[in-house]
mmCIF file of C-alpha atoms in Angstrom:
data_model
loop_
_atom_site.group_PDB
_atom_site.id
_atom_site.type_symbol
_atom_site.label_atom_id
_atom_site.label_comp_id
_atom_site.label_asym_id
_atom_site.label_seq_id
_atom_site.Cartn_x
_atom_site.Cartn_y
_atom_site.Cartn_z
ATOM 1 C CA UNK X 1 -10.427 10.570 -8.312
ATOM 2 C CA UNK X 2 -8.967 12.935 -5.874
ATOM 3 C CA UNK X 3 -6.274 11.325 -3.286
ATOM 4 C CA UNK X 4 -4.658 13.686 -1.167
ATOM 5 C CA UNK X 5 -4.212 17.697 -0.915
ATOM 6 C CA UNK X 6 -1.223 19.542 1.738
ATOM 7 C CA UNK X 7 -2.851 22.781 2.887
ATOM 8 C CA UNK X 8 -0.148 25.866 2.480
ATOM 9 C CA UNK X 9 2.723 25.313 5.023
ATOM 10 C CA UNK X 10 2.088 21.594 5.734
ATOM 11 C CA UNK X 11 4.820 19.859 8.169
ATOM 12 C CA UNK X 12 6.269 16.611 7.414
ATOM 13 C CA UNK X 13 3.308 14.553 9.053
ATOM 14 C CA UNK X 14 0.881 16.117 6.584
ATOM 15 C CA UNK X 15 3.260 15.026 4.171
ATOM 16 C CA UNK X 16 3.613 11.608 5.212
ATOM 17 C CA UNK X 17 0.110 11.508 5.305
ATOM 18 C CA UNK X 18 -0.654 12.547 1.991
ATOM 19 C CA UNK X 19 2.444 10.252 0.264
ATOM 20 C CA UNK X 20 0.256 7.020 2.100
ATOM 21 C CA UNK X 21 -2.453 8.283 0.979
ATOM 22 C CA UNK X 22 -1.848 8.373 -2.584
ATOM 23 C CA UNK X 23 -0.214 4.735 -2.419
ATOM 24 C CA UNK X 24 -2.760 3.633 -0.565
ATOM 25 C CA UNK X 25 -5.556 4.924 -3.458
ATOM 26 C CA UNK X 26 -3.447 3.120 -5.920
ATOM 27 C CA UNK X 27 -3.003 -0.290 -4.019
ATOM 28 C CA UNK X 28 -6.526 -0.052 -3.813
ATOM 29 C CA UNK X 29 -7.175 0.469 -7.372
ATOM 30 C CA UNK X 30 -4.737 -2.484 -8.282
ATOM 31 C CA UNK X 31 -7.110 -4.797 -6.534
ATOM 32 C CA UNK X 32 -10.236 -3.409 -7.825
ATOM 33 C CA UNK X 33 -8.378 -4.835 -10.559
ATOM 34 C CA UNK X 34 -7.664 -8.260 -9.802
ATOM 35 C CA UNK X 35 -4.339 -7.653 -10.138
ATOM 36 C CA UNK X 36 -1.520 -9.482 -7.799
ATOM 37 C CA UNK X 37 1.447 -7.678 -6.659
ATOM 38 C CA UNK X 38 3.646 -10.100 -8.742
ATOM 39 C CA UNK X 39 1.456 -9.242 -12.213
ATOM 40 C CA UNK X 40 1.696 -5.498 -11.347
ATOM 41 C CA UNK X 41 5.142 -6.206 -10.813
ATOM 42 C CA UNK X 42 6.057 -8.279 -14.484
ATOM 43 C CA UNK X 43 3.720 -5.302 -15.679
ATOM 44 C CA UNK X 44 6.129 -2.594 -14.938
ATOM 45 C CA UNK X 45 9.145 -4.908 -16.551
ATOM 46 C CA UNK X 46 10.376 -6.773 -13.454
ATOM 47 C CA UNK X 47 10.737 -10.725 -13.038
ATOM 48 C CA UNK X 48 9.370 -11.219 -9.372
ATOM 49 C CA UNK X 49 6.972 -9.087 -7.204
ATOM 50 C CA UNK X 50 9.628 -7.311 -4.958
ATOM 51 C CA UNK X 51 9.229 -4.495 -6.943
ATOM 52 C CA UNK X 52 5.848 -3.966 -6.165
ATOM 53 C CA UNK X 53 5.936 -4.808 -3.275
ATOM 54 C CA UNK X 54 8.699 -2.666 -2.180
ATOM 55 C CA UNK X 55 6.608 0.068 -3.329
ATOM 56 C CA UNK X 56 3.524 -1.280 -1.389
ATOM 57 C CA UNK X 57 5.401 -1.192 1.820
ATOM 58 C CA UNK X 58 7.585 1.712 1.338
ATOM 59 C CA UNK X 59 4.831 4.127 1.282
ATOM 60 C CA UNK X 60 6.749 7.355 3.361
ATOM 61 C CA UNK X 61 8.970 8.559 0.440
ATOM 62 C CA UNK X 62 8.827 6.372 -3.176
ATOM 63 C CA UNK X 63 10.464 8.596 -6.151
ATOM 64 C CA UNK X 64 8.076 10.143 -8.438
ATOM 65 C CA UNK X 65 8.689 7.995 -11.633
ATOM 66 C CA UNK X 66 8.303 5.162 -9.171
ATOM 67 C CA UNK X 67 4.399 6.085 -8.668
ATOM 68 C CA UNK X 68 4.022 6.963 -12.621
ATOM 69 C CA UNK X 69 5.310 3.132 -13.727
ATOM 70 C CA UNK X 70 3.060 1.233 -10.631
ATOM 71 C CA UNK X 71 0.442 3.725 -11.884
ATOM 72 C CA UNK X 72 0.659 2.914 -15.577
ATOM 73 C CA UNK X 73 0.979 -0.735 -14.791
ATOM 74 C CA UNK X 74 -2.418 -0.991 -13.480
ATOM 75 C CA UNK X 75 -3.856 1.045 -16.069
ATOM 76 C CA UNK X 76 -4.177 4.707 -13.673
ATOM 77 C CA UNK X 77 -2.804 8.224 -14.844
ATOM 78 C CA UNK X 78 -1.625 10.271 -12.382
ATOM 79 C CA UNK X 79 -2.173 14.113 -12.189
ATOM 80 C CA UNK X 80 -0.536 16.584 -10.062
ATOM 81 C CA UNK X 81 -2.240 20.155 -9.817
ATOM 82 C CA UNK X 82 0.574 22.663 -8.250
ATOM 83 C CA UNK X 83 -1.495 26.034 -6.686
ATOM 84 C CA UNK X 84 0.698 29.157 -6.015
ATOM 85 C CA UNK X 85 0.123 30.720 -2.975
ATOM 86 C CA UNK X 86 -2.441 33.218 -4.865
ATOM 87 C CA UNK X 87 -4.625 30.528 -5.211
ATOM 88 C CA UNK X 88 -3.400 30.489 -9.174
ATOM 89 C CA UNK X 89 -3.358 26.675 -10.258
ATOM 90 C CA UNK X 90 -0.735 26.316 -12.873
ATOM 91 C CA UNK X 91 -0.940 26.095 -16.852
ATOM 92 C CA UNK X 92 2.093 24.264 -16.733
ATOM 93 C CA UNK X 93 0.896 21.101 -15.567
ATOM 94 C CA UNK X 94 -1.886 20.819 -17.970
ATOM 95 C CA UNK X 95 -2.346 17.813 -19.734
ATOM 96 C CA UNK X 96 -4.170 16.078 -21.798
ATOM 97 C CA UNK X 97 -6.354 13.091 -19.357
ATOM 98 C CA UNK X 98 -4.569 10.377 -20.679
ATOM 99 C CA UNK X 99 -1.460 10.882 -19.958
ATOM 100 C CA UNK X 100 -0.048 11.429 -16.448
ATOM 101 C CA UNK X 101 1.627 14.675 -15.031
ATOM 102 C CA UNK X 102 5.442 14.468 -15.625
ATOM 103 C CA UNK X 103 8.086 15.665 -13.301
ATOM 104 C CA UNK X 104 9.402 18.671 -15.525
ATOM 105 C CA UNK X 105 6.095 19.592 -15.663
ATOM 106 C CA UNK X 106 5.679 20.227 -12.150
ATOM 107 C CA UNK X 107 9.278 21.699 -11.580
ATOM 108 C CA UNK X 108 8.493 24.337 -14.769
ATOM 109 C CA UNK X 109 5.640 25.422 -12.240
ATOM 110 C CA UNK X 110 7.344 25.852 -9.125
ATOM 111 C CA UNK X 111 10.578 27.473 -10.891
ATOM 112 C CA UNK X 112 7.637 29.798 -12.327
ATOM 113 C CA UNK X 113 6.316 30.606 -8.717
ATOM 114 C CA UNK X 114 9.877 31.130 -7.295
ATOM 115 C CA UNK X 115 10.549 33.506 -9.990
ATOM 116 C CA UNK X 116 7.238 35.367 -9.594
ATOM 117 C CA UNK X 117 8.046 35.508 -5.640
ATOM 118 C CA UNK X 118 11.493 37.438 -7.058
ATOM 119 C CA UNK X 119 13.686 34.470 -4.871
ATOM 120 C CA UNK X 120 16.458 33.008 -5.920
ATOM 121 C CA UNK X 121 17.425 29.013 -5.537
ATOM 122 C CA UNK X 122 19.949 30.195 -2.333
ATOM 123 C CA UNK X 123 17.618 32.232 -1.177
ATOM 124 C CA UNK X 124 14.881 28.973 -0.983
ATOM 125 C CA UNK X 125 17.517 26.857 0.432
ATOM 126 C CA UNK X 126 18.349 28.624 3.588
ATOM 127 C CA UNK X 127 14.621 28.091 3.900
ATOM 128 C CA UNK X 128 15.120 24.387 3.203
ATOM 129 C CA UNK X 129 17.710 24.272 5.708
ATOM 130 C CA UNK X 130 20.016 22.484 3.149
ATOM 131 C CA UNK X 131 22.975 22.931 1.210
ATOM 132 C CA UNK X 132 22.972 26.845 -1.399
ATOM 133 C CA UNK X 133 22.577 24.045 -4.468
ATOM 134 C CA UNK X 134 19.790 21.981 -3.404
ATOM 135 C CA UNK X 135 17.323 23.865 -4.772
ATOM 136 C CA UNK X 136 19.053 23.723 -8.167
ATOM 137 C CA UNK X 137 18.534 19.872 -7.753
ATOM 138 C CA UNK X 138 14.972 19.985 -7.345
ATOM 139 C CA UNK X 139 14.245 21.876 -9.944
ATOM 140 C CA UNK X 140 16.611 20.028 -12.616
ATOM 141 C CA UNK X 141 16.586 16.623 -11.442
ATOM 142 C CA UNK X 142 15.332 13.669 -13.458
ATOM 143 C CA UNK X 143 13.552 12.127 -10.636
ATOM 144 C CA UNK X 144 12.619 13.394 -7.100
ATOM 145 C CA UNK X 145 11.273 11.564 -4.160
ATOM 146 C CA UNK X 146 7.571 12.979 -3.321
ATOM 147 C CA UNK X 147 8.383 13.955 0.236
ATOM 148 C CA UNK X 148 11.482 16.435 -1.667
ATOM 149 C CA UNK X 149 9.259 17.695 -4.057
ATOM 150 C CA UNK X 150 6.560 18.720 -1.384
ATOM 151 C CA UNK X 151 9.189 20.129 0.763
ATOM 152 C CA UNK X 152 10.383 22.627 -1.880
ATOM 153 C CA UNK X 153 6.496 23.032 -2.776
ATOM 154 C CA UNK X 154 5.973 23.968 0.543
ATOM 155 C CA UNK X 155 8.803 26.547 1.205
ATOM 156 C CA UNK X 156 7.447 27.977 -1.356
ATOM 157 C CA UNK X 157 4.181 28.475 0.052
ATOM 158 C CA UNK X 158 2.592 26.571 -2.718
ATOM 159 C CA UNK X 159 0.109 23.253 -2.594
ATOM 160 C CA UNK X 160 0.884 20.541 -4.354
ATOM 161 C CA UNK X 161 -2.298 17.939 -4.902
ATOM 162 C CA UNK X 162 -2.347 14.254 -6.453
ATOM 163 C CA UNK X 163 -5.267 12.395 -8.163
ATOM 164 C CA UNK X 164 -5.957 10.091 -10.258
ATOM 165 C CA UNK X 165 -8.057 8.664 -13.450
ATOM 166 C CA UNK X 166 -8.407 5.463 -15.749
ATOM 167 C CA UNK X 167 -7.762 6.544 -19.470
ATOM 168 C CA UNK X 168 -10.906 7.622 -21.877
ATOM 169 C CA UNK X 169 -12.430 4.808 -23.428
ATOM 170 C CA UNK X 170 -11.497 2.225 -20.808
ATOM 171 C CA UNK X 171 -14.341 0.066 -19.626
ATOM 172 C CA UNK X 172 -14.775 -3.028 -17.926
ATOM 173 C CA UNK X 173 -14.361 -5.188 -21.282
ATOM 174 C CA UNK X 174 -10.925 -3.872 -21.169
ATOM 175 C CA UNK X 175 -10.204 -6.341 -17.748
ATOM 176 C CA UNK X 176 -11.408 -9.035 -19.467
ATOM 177 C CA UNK X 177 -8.117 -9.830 -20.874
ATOM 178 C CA UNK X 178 -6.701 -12.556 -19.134
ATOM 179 C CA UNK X 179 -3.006 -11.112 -19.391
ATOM 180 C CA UNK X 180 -3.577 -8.961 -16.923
ATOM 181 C CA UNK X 181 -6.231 -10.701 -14.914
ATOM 182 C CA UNK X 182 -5.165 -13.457 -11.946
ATOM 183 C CA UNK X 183 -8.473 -14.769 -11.276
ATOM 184 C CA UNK X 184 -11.480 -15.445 -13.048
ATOM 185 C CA UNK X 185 -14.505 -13.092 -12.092
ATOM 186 C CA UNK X 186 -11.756 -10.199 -10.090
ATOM 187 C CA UNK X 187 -13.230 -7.165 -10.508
ATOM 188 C CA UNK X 188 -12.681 -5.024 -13.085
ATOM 189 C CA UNK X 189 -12.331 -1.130 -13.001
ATOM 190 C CA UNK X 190 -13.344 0.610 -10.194
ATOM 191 C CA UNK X 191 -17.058 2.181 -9.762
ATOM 192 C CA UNK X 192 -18.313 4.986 -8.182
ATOM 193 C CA UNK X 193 -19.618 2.735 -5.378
ATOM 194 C CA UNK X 194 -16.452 0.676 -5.328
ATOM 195 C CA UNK X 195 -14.331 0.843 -2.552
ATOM 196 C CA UNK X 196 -11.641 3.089 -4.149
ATOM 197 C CA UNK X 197 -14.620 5.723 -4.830
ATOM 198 C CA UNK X 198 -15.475 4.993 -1.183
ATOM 199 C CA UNK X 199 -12.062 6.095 -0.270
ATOM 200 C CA UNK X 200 -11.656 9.081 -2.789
ATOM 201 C CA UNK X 201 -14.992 10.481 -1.139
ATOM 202 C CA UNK X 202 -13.990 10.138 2.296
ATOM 203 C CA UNK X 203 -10.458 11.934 1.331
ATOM 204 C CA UNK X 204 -12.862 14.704 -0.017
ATOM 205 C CA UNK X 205 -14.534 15.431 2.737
ATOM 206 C CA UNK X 206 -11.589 15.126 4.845
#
C-alpha cells in the first residue's frame, strides 16, 4: 500500500500532510484489524493504551522507531523509498518485504546523495537554517522525528515516500488468534476493497 509521497522542495504543510497521512493509513489498518488502542498498546510492550494513543493523536511529528513498533504491533512493515533528485531511487533502502525500512538505512542514502551533490554537512545546514552540526545529527542519530528527516530530505532536493505491507504468508487465519483479537467476528486483514485500500487508492490518485 502506498501512503504518502512529498514532491521535490515540499514546505512544512506538505509535510504535515504526509506525516497524518501515514498515521492515519496505519490507524486505519489497526482497525481493519480489530485491534483496540489498548491491545496495540500491550502489543508494543506497554501496560495501558496511552502509548498508542499518544501516537494516534500526535500525528504532526512521532519519531521514526515510534511508527516501526505501532507498525509491527499490528502486524504492518513499513518501507521508505528515498529518490535523489535525478529521479535515482536508492539501493540502500532495499529490503527484503518482510522486514521494514530502518533508519540507517535511509540516512546511508541521503549521506550518499549529499556526497554525490559534492556538499558538505555545514554546507546543508546553512540551508537548514540550523546550527553547522545539525546535519551531523541527522545523519548519525539513532532515532529522528519524521518531520527532521523530511526536512534534511528536502534540502537536499530529494523525495522521501512511505508505504506499507502485511508480511508474506499472512492471511486472514492469522487474525483468528484471539490474543490479538478484541471482538469476535472484527475484521481481519485488510482487502483490496477494504477501507484502508479505499484510502491507499485515493492517496494514489492524489
Amino acid at each position: 500500500m502506498e501512503v504518502a509521497r512529498t514532491p521535490m522542495g515540499a514546505d512544512e504543510d506538505l509535510h504535515t500532510t504526509q506525516i497524518a497521512e501515514l498515521i492515519d493509513a496505519l490507524v486505519e489498518m489497526r482497525k481493519e484489524r480489530g485491534l483496540s488502542r489498548l491491545t496495540t498498546a500491550k502489543l508494543m510492550g506497554f501496560a495501558t493504551h496511552s502509548a498508542a494513543d499518544r501516537f494516534e493523536q500526535d500525528i504532526q511529528d512521532p519519531m521514526f522507531s515510534k511508527v516501526v513498533r505501532y507498525a509491527d504491533a499490528i502486524g504492518v512493515r513499513v518501507h521508505v523509498t528515498v529518490t535523489a533528485p535525478d529521479g535515482q531511487v536508492s539501493p540502500e533502502v532495499s529490503t527484503l518485504p518482510d522486514d521494514s525500512t530502518q533508519l540507517s538505512q535511509v540516512q546511508r542514502a541521503l549521506v550518499a546523495i549529499r556526497t554525490a551533490q559534492g556538499r558538505t554537512q555545514a554546507q546543508v545546514s546553512e540551508g537548514l537554517d540550523c546550527v553547522p552540526h545539525g546535519v551531523y545529527v541527522r545523519e548519525r542519530s539513532g532515532d529522528l522525528r519524521l518531520s527532521t528527516l523530511l526536512r534534511y530530505a528536502a534540502a537536499l532536493g530529494a523525495r522521501v515516500d512511505f508505504s506499507l505491507s502485511t508480511p508474506p504468508g499472512e492471511d486472514e487465519d492469522d487474525t483468528s488468534d484471539q490474543r490479538c483479537r478484541d471482538r469476535p467476528g472484527a475484521s481481519a486483514w485488510p482487502h483490496q476493497d477494504s477501507l484502508a485500500g479505499r484510502i491507499a487508492e485515493a492517496l494514489r490518485a492524489r
